[in-house]
Short mmCIF file of C-alpha atoms in Angstrom, two decimals:
data_model
loop_
_atom_site.label_atom_id
_atom_site.label_comp_id
_atom_site.label_asym_id
_atom_site.label_seq_id
_atom_site.Cartn_x
_atom_site.Cartn_y
_atom_site.Cartn_z
CA UNK I 1 -37.88 -34.08 6.64
CA UNK I 2 -35.50 -34.23 9.62
CA UNK I 3 -36.26 -31.78 12.41
CA UNK I 4 -32.74 -30.34 12.78
CA UNK I 5 -33.74 -28.11 15.66
CA UNK I 6 -35.01 -31.10 17.68
CA UNK I 7 -31.90 -33.14 16.85
CA UNK I 8 -29.60 -30.30 17.89
CA UNK I 9 -31.53 -29.84 21.14
CA UNK I 10 -31.24 -33.55 21.94
CA UNK I 11 -27.48 -33.51 21.40
CA UNK I 12 -27.06 -30.34 23.48
CA UNK I 13 -28.94 -31.97 26.37
CA UNK I 14 -26.89 -35.18 26.35
CA UNK I 15 -24.08 -34.31 28.82
CA UNK I 16 -25.67 -34.36 32.26
CA UNK I 17 -24.07 -34.22 35.75
CA UNK I 18 -25.82 -37.49 36.71
CA UNK I 19 -23.58 -39.62 34.50
CA UNK I 20 -20.90 -41.85 35.96
CA UNK I 21 -17.33 -41.65 34.60
CA UNK I 22 -17.86 -44.92 32.69
CA UNK I 23 -20.97 -43.46 31.07
CA UNK I 24 -19.16 -40.23 30.24
CA UNK I 25 -16.46 -42.15 28.34
CA UNK I 26 -19.07 -44.22 26.52
CA UNK I 27 -20.94 -41.05 25.61
CA UNK I 28 -17.72 -39.43 24.37
CA UNK I 29 -17.16 -42.38 22.02
CA UNK I 30 -20.77 -42.34 20.90
CA UNK I 31 -20.67 -38.63 20.13
CA UNK I 32 -17.41 -39.09 18.21
CA UNK I 33 -19.05 -41.77 16.07
CA UNK I 34 -22.11 -39.54 15.64
CA UNK I 35 -19.86 -36.70 14.52
CA UNK I 36 -18.26 -38.95 11.89
CA UNK I 37 -21.67 -40.13 10.69
CA UNK I 38 -22.80 -36.50 10.41
CA UNK I 39 -19.68 -35.65 8.37
CA UNK I 40 -20.45 -38.57 6.05
CA UNK I 41 -23.99 -37.26 5.64
CA UNK I 42 -22.52 -33.86 4.74
CA UNK I 43 -20.35 -35.57 2.12
CA UNK I 44 -23.37 -37.31 0.57
CA UNK I 45 -25.31 -34.05 0.51
CA UNK I 46 -22.33 -32.28 -1.03
CA UNK I 47 -22.07 -34.84 -3.84
CA UNK I 48 -25.79 -34.60 -4.60
CA UNK I 49 -25.68 -30.80 -4.51
CA UNK I 50 -22.68 -30.68 -6.86
CA UNK I 51 -24.31 -33.01 -9.37
CA UNK I 52 -27.49 -30.91 -9.30
CA UNK I 53 -25.61 -27.61 -9.74
CA UNK I 54 -23.51 -29.00 -12.59
CA UNK I 55 -26.63 -30.33 -14.34
CA UNK I 56 -28.36 -26.96 -14.02
CA UNK I 57 -25.29 -25.20 -15.41
CA UNK I 58 -25.22 -27.63 -18.35
CA UNK I 59 -28.90 -26.98 -19.06
CA UNK I 60 -28.13 -23.25 -19.04
CA UNK I 61 -25.42 -23.72 -21.68
CA UNK I 62 -22.45 -23.06 -19.41
CA UNK I 63 -19.21 -24.50 -20.91
CA UNK I 64 -18.17 -27.81 -19.31
CA UNK I 65 -14.99 -26.40 -17.79
CA UNK I 66 -16.99 -23.76 -15.86
CA UNK I 67 -20.00 -25.75 -14.68
CA UNK I 68 -18.60 -26.50 -11.23
CA UNK I 69 -17.48 -22.92 -10.55
CA UNK I 70 -18.93 -21.61 -7.33
CA UNK I 71 -20.01 -25.02 -6.00
CA UNK I 72 -17.15 -25.37 -3.52
CA UNK I 73 -17.72 -21.79 -2.35
CA UNK I 74 -21.37 -22.53 -1.55
CA UNK I 75 -20.36 -25.67 0.36
CA UNK I 76 -17.78 -23.64 2.30
CA UNK I 77 -20.29 -20.93 3.22
CA UNK I 78 -22.83 -23.52 4.37
CA UNK I 79 -20.17 -25.19 6.56
CA UNK I 80 -18.77 -21.84 7.76
CA UNK I 81 -15.33 -22.60 6.40
CA UNK I 82 -12.88 -21.18 3.88
CA UNK I 83 -13.08 -21.74 0.14
CA UNK I 84 -9.99 -23.95 0.37
CA UNK I 85 -11.68 -26.27 2.85
CA UNK I 86 -14.86 -26.20 0.78
CA UNK I 87 -12.88 -27.40 -2.24
CA UNK I 88 -11.42 -30.22 -0.17
CA UNK I 89 -14.86 -31.27 1.07
CA UNK I 90 -16.21 -31.20 -2.48
CA UNK I 91 -13.33 -33.21 -3.92
CA UNK I 92 -13.70 -35.88 -1.25
CA UNK I 93 -17.48 -36.11 -1.65
CA UNK I 94 -17.25 -36.60 -5.43
CA UNK I 95 -15.05 -39.71 -5.26
CA UNK I 96 -15.85 -41.49 -1.99
CA UNK I 97 -18.91 -43.50 -2.96
CA UNK I 98 -17.63 -44.73 -6.33
CA UNK I 99 -13.84 -44.86 -5.96
CA UNK I 100 -13.32 -45.69 -2.27
CA UNK I 101 -16.39 -47.77 -1.35
CA UNK I 102 -14.89 -49.52 1.72
CA UNK I 103 -13.59 -46.22 3.07
CA UNK I 104 -17.02 -44.72 2.46
CA UNK I 105 -18.71 -47.57 4.35
CA UNK I 106 -16.40 -47.10 7.35
CA UNK I 107 -17.01 -43.35 7.23
CA UNK I 108 -20.78 -43.75 7.11
CA UNK I 109 -20.76 -46.12 10.08
CA UNK I 110 -18.69 -43.71 12.20
CA UNK I 111 -15.56 -45.86 12.21
CA UNK I 112 -13.25 -43.22 10.74
CA UNK I 113 -13.15 -39.43 10.69
CA UNK I 114 -13.52 -37.19 7.67
CA UNK I 115 -9.80 -36.44 7.86
CA UNK I 116 -8.84 -40.12 7.62
CA UNK I 117 -11.14 -40.53 4.63
CA UNK I 118 -9.40 -37.50 3.15
CA UNK I 119 -6.00 -39.11 3.73
CA UNK I 120 -7.11 -42.19 1.79
CA UNK I 121 -8.30 -40.01 -1.06
CA UNK I 122 -5.20 -37.82 -1.03
CA UNK I 123 -2.65 -40.62 -1.02
CA UNK I 124 -4.37 -42.51 -3.86
CA UNK I 125 -5.18 -39.47 -6.02
CA UNK I 126 -2.39 -40.28 -8.49
CA UNK I 127 -3.65 -43.81 -9.19
CA UNK I 128 -5.97 -45.11 -11.88
CA UNK I 129 -9.44 -46.15 -10.72
CA UNK I 130 -8.64 -49.87 -10.65
CA UNK I 131 -5.55 -49.28 -8.53
CA UNK I 132 -7.37 -46.92 -6.18
CA UNK I 133 -10.06 -49.56 -5.67
CA UNK I 134 -7.35 -52.11 -4.88
CA UNK I 135 -5.78 -49.89 -2.21
CA UNK I 136 -9.25 -49.32 -0.76
CA UNK I 137 -9.85 -53.08 -0.70
CA UNK I 138 -6.54 -53.89 0.97
CA UNK I 139 -6.66 -51.14 3.61
CA UNK I 140 -10.34 -50.52 4.30
CA UNK I 141 -12.19 -53.78 3.68
CA UNK I 142 -11.66 -54.70 7.34
CA UNK I 143 -13.30 -51.80 9.23
CA UNK I 144 -11.96 -53.02 12.58
CA UNK I 145 -8.35 -52.86 11.34
CA UNK I 146 -8.97 -49.53 9.62
CA UNK I 147 -10.46 -47.99 12.76
CA UNK I 148 -7.34 -48.88 14.76
CA UNK I 149 -4.96 -47.11 12.38
CA UNK I 150 -3.69 -43.64 13.27
CA UNK I 151 -3.49 -40.79 10.78
CA UNK I 152 0.22 -41.16 10.04
CA UNK I 153 -0.04 -44.96 9.89
CA UNK I 154 -2.91 -44.84 7.40
CA UNK I 155 -1.19 -42.26 5.19
CA UNK I 156 2.06 -44.24 5.18
CA UNK I 157 0.28 -47.50 4.32
CA UNK I 158 -1.60 -45.86 1.45
CA UNK I 159 1.60 -44.26 0.15
CA UNK I 160 3.42 -47.60 0.27
CA UNK I 161 0.69 -49.41 -1.69
CA UNK I 162 0.46 -46.59 -4.23
CA UNK I 163 4.22 -46.81 -4.80
CA UNK I 164 3.99 -50.56 -5.31
CA UNK I 165 1.06 -50.41 -7.73
CA UNK I 166 2.19 -47.48 -9.90
CA UNK I 167 5.68 -46.14 -9.11
CA UNK I 168 5.70 -43.99 -12.25
CA UNK I 169 2.62 -42.03 -11.23
CA UNK I 170 4.01 -41.56 -7.70
CA UNK I 171 7.24 -40.19 -9.19
CA UNK I 172 5.29 -37.82 -11.44
CA UNK I 173 3.26 -36.68 -8.45
CA UNK I 174 6.49 -35.92 -6.60
CA UNK I 175 7.80 -33.86 -9.51
CA UNK I 176 4.54 -31.93 -9.69
CA UNK I 177 4.65 -31.31 -5.95
CA UNK I 178 8.20 -29.95 -6.25
CA UNK I 179 6.95 -27.43 -8.82
CA UNK I 180 4.48 -26.13 -6.22
CA UNK I 181 7.16 -25.20 -3.69
CA UNK I 182 6.60 -21.91 -1.90
CA UNK I 183 6.74 -19.86 1.28
CA UNK I 184 3.86 -18.63 3.43
CA UNK I 185 3.41 -16.53 6.56
CA UNK I 186 0.69 -16.98 9.17
CA UNK I 187 0.02 -15.38 12.56
CA UNK I 188 0.98 -17.44 15.62
CA UNK I 189 0.02 -17.03 19.29
CA UNK I 190 1.64 -14.33 21.45
CA UNK I 191 2.28 -11.95 18.52
CA UNK I 192 4.62 -14.37 16.79
CA UNK I 193 4.58 -15.43 13.15
CA UNK I 194 4.81 -18.84 11.51
CA UNK I 195 7.03 -18.71 8.42
CA UNK I 196 6.63 -21.95 6.46
CA UNK I 197 8.51 -23.19 3.42
CA UNK I 198 7.25 -26.06 1.27
CA UNK I 199 10.44 -27.49 -0.23
CA UNK I 200 11.65 -30.64 -1.98
CA UNK I 201 12.91 -33.04 0.67
CA UNK I 202 16.59 -32.62 -0.24
CA UNK I 203 16.36 -28.83 0.07
CA UNK I 204 14.34 -28.91 3.28
CA UNK I 205 16.79 -31.31 4.91
CA UNK I 206 19.75 -29.22 3.71
CA UNK I 207 18.30 -25.97 5.09
CA UNK I 208 17.53 -27.55 8.45
CA UNK I 209 20.99 -29.14 8.61
CA UNK I 210 22.67 -25.78 7.92
CA UNK I 211 20.68 -24.07 10.68
CA UNK I 212 21.37 -26.94 13.05
CA UNK I 213 25.10 -26.70 12.30
CA UNK I 214 25.04 -22.99 13.12
CA UNK I 215 23.32 -23.78 16.41
CA UNK I 216 25.92 -26.46 17.22
CA UNK I 217 28.74 -23.97 16.58
CA UNK I 218 27.11 -21.26 18.69
CA UNK I 219 26.47 -23.65 21.57
CA UNK I 220 30.09 -24.85 21.38
CA UNK I 221 31.45 -21.35 21.94
CA UNK I 222 29.13 -20.63 24.85
CA UNK I 223 26.31 -18.65 23.16
CA UNK I 224 23.63 -18.18 25.87
CA UNK I 225 20.75 -18.55 23.39
CA UNK I 226 18.87 -21.82 23.06
CA UNK I 227 19.38 -23.97 19.95
CA UNK I 228 15.97 -22.93 18.64
CA UNK I 229 16.73 -19.26 19.12
CA UNK I 230 20.05 -19.55 17.30
CA UNK I 231 18.44 -21.40 14.39
CA UNK I 232 15.66 -18.79 14.11
CA UNK I 233 18.08 -15.85 14.32
CA UNK I 234 20.43 -17.46 11.78
CA UNK I 235 17.52 -17.93 9.35
CA UNK I 236 16.60 -14.24 9.60
CA UNK I 237 20.21 -13.10 9.26
CA UNK I 238 20.99 -15.24 6.22
CA UNK I 239 17.82 -14.24 4.37
CA UNK I 240 17.69 -10.52 5.21
CA UNK I 241 21.41 -9.87 5.64
CA UNK I 242 20.92 -8.19 9.02
CA UNK I 243 21.45 -9.17 12.63
CA UNK I 244 17.97 -9.55 14.18
CA UNK I 245 19.43 -8.83 17.65
CA UNK I 246 20.96 -5.47 16.69
CA UNK I 247 19.30 -2.45 18.30
CA UNK I 248 19.15 -0.59 14.98
CA UNK I 249 18.04 -3.59 12.94
CA UNK I 250 16.15 -2.39 9.86
CA UNK I 251 14.33 -5.01 7.78
CA UNK I 252 14.95 -2.95 4.62
CA UNK I 253 11.40 -3.59 3.41
CA UNK I 254 8.09 -1.79 3.86
CA UNK I 255 5.94 -2.90 6.79
CA UNK I 256 2.48 -1.29 6.67
CA UNK I 257 1.07 -0.67 10.15
CA UNK I 258 -2.46 0.69 10.60
CA UNK I 259 -2.99 2.31 14.00
CA UNK I 260 -4.88 5.21 15.58
CA UNK I 261 -2.81 8.30 16.40
CA UNK I 262 -3.73 7.78 20.07
CA UNK I 263 -1.78 4.51 20.01
CA UNK I 264 1.16 6.15 18.26
CA UNK I 265 1.35 8.84 20.95
CA UNK I 266 0.91 6.35 23.80
CA UNK I 267 -2.45 7.71 24.97
CA UNK I 268 -4.16 4.34 24.44
CA UNK I 269 -3.14 0.72 23.87
CA UNK I 270 -6.11 -0.40 21.77
CA UNK I 271 -3.83 -2.17 19.30
CA UNK I 272 -2.97 -1.89 15.63
CA UNK I 273 -2.89 -3.98 12.47
CA UNK I 274 0.08 -5.11 10.35
CA UNK I 275 -0.68 -5.64 6.67
CA UNK I 276 0.02 -9.26 5.78
CA UNK I 277 0.01 -10.44 9.39
CA UNK I 278 -2.90 -9.29 11.54
CA UNK I 279 -3.60 -7.56 14.88
CA UNK I 280 -0.71 -6.55 17.14
CA UNK I 281 -0.66 -4.84 20.58
CA UNK I 282 -0.10 -1.11 20.91
CA UNK I 283 3.38 -1.36 22.46
CA UNK I 284 4.68 -3.40 19.49
CA UNK I 285 3.05 -0.95 17.05
CA UNK I 286 4.95 1.93 18.69
CA UNK I 287 8.20 -0.05 18.51
CA UNK I 288 7.69 -0.60 14.79
CA UNK I 289 6.77 3.04 14.21
CA UNK I 290 9.79 4.26 16.22
CA UNK I 291 12.16 2.41 13.92
CA UNK I 292 10.39 3.35 10.70
CA UNK I 293 12.01 5.51 8.07
CA UNK I 294 8.68 6.23 6.37
CA UNK I 295 5.17 6.41 7.81
CA UNK I 296 2.10 6.12 5.57
CA UNK I 297 -0.84 7.79 7.28
CA UNK I 298 -4.31 6.25 6.89
CA UNK I 299 -7.14 8.07 8.64
CA UNK I 300 -10.25 6.48 10.10
CA UNK I 301 -13.61 8.11 10.71
CA UNK I 302 -13.72 9.07 14.40
CA UNK I 303 -17.30 7.79 14.84
CA UNK I 304 -17.62 4.73 12.62
CA UNK I 305 -14.02 3.51 12.58
CA UNK I 306 -14.12 3.17 8.79
CA UNK I 307 -11.09 4.16 6.73
CA UNK I 308 -11.68 7.24 4.54
CA UNK I 309 -12.76 6.49 0.98
CA UNK I 310 -11.37 7.31 -2.44
CA UNK I 311 -12.79 7.12 -5.96
CA UNK I 312 -11.62 6.48 -9.50
CA UNK I 313 -13.18 6.82 -12.92
CA UNK I 314 -11.12 3.92 -14.26
CA UNK I 315 -12.62 0.49 -14.96
CA UNK I 316 -9.61 -1.28 -13.46
CA UNK I 317 -8.98 -0.66 -9.78
CA UNK I 318 -5.83 1.53 -9.69
CA UNK I 319 -2.83 0.49 -7.64
CA UNK I 320 -3.39 3.08 -4.92
CA UNK I 321 -7.01 2.02 -4.43
CA UNK I 322 -6.01 -1.66 -4.45
CA UNK I 323 -3.51 -0.95 -1.69
CA UNK I 324 -6.21 0.92 0.25
CA UNK I 325 -8.59 -2.05 -0.11
CA UNK I 326 -5.92 -4.38 1.24
CA UNK I 327 -5.42 -2.11 4.24
CA UNK I 328 -9.17 -1.77 4.82
CA UNK I 329 -10.29 -5.37 4.30
CA UNK I 330 -7.08 -7.06 5.56
CA UNK I 331 -8.16 -10.59 4.53
CA UNK I 332 -10.58 -11.99 1.95
CA UNK I 333 -14.03 -10.51 2.56
CA UNK I 334 -15.86 -13.81 2.01
CA UNK I 335 -17.21 -14.97 5.39
CA UNK I 336 -15.00 -17.60 7.09
CA UNK I 337 -12.24 -17.24 4.49
CA UNK I 338 -8.96 -16.18 6.08
CA UNK I 339 -6.94 -16.13 2.85
CA UNK I 340 -4.85 -13.08 1.94
CA UNK I 341 -6.36 -10.48 -0.39
CA UNK I 342 -5.19 -11.16 -3.96
CA UNK I 343 -7.86 -9.53 -6.14
CA UNK I 344 -9.50 -6.10 -6.03
CA UNK I 345 -13.09 -6.98 -6.92
CA UNK I 346 -15.96 -4.81 -8.11
CA UNK I 347 -18.80 -5.80 -5.76
CA UNK I 348 -21.35 -4.93 -8.44
CA UNK I 349 -19.73 -5.87 -11.74
CA UNK I 350 -18.70 -3.11 -14.14
CA UNK I 351 -20.81 -4.67 -16.91
CA UNK I 352 -23.82 -4.33 -14.60
CA UNK I 353 -23.13 -0.64 -14.04
CA UNK I 354 -20.94 -0.92 -10.96
CA UNK I 355 -18.56 2.03 -10.56
CA UNK I 356 -14.86 1.85 -9.71
CA UNK I 357 -15.12 3.25 -6.20
CA UNK I 358 -14.01 2.13 -2.78
CA UNK I 359 -17.69 1.75 -1.86
CA UNK I 360 -18.16 -0.71 -4.74
CA UNK I 361 -14.92 -2.60 -4.23
CA UNK I 362 -13.71 -5.32 -1.91
CA UNK I 363 -10.61 -7.41 -1.41
CA UNK I 364 -11.00 -11.11 -2.22
CA UNK I 365 -8.72 -14.09 -2.56
CA UNK I 366 -8.39 -15.52 -6.06
CA UNK I 367 -10.63 -18.54 -5.43
CA UNK I 368 -13.49 -16.53 -3.92
CA UNK I 369 -13.35 -13.94 -6.70
CA UNK I 370 -13.65 -16.66 -9.35
CA UNK I 371 -16.49 -18.32 -7.44
CA UNK I 372 -18.40 -15.04 -7.27
CA UNK I 373 -18.28 -14.81 -11.07
CA UNK I 374 -20.21 -18.07 -11.48
CA UNK I 375 -23.78 -18.14 -12.78
CA UNK I 376 -26.39 -17.12 -10.24
CA UNK I 377 -24.14 -15.21 -7.83
CA UNK I 378 -24.86 -11.56 -7.01
CA UNK I 379 -23.27 -9.09 -4.62
CA UNK I 380 -24.21 -5.55 -3.64
CA UNK I 381 -22.84 -2.96 -1.21
CA UNK I 382 -25.17 -2.37 1.72
CA UNK I 383 -25.49 0.55 4.18
CA UNK I 384 -23.47 0.25 7.34
CA UNK I 385 -21.14 2.14 9.65
CA UNK I 386 -18.25 0.34 7.93
CA UNK I 387 -18.05 -1.05 4.40
CA UNK I 388 -20.64 -3.83 4.10
CA UNK I 389 -21.34 -6.30 1.28
CA UNK I 390 -24.22 -8.74 0.91
CA UNK I 391 -23.60 -11.76 -1.33
CA UNK I 392 -26.40 -13.99 -2.62
CA UNK I 393 -25.62 -17.51 -3.84
CA UNK I 394 -27.52 -19.38 -6.60
CA UNK I 395 -29.70 -21.10 -3.97
CA UNK I 396 -30.87 -17.74 -2.63
CA UNK I 397 -28.88 -17.86 0.59
CA UNK I 398 -27.41 -14.52 1.63
CA UNK I 399 -24.18 -13.81 3.49
CA UNK I 400 -23.03 -10.44 4.80
CA UNK I 401 -19.49 -9.30 5.44
CA UNK I 402 -18.25 -6.06 6.95
CA UNK I 403 -14.77 -4.57 6.77
CA UNK I 404 -13.05 -4.63 10.15
CA UNK I 405 -13.04 -1.15 11.68
CA UNK I 406 -9.68 0.60 11.79
CA UNK I 407 -10.60 1.76 15.30
CA UNK I 408 -13.22 0.69 17.81
CA UNK I 409 -16.71 1.44 16.40
CA UNK I 410 -19.11 3.49 18.48
CA UNK I 411 -22.31 2.78 16.52
CA UNK I 412 -24.87 0.03 17.02
CA UNK I 413 -27.65 -1.15 14.69
CA UNK I 414 -30.96 -0.58 16.51
CA UNK I 415 -33.01 -2.03 13.66
CA UNK I 416 -32.18 -3.28 10.16
CA UNK I 417 -30.53 -0.41 8.28
CA UNK I 418 -30.63 2.02 11.23
CA UNK I 419 -27.63 2.78 13.48
CA UNK I 420 -27.29 5.01 16.52
CA UNK I 421 -24.24 6.56 18.15
CA UNK I 422 -23.73 5.19 21.66
CA UNK I 423 -20.54 7.04 22.72
#
């Protein structure tokens, strides 16, 4: 058995002031290769773990289509990442050794990163096994040449070979990708937001060309804004029908802002939270509230910071409670998962006697909710100054999540299960 603690200590002690610059560069390369080798070891462990879990589920009589449920979630929790990334790690691990053997060899020897191995798998996913093996042979059989390729170069080369070997499957993949078009919103630095649209290439190019044309026209008539500013403002105006620069601009949609009354009145600047976006500073929260037609008041406990609770006798979480859960939990409650809340989940299942209450409910993304329903998973509410849930995976590992406080908490846990007020 490997002594992980000793190995971690050795790695932590490696950078020392006594090294020369040449040695520092050599050590940087060595650590990079070690990191790749460690990622390959994680992939091998993931494949073995998945096979074991699937076999156990089969022995327990679980239908074939549900035997892998929850595996990616356990991998994600172990790697302190989201369910989406866990699924990607699992998918890569399950095909590397048998379908991309040269890529796997380069990965194991530290010649390529996990991401480059993922690119090889992603760009050949539409091919039959024989064709995937051929792409692997032609691109990865020479590890020296493979190591020198950049991310974009490797992806382009794999795409080109895939198109040559099976153009029909590549075309079908493109059509399937077009059906998955969509729009997403993510927080960006400095209280900005990143609005992204996944579009077919013809539509994406057309949208960008239209915005660029508007910027060219504005610049030609002496508009003082930069080209980027004009393009961004034009996008907002054409979608919402309003001028984003107007003083009385009203988005015409509901924006839910959670903030203490002390922020609203200007007594403090501790910040606030916008549903669907994330934390914002107090001054922006007041600006949003000043222009609001309607204010929905949500009160937090003055000592714990927890939002007030509500109950229901219904089996299905009612709409009002679901909205409350989204305000309280903000993002998926699974540790390290930053996905938006999509499902209102009973922490303890209804069939196990769990009531439909805020105390026994949590907001989860769709993937994490489905994973939690797999064989061997349990979850229970736990005492805490804010809503707390402990989840136990089939291997017996436990993970705890707590709802973010609506205001700064003033309690500390002095021993397990015991809190004391400190201010």
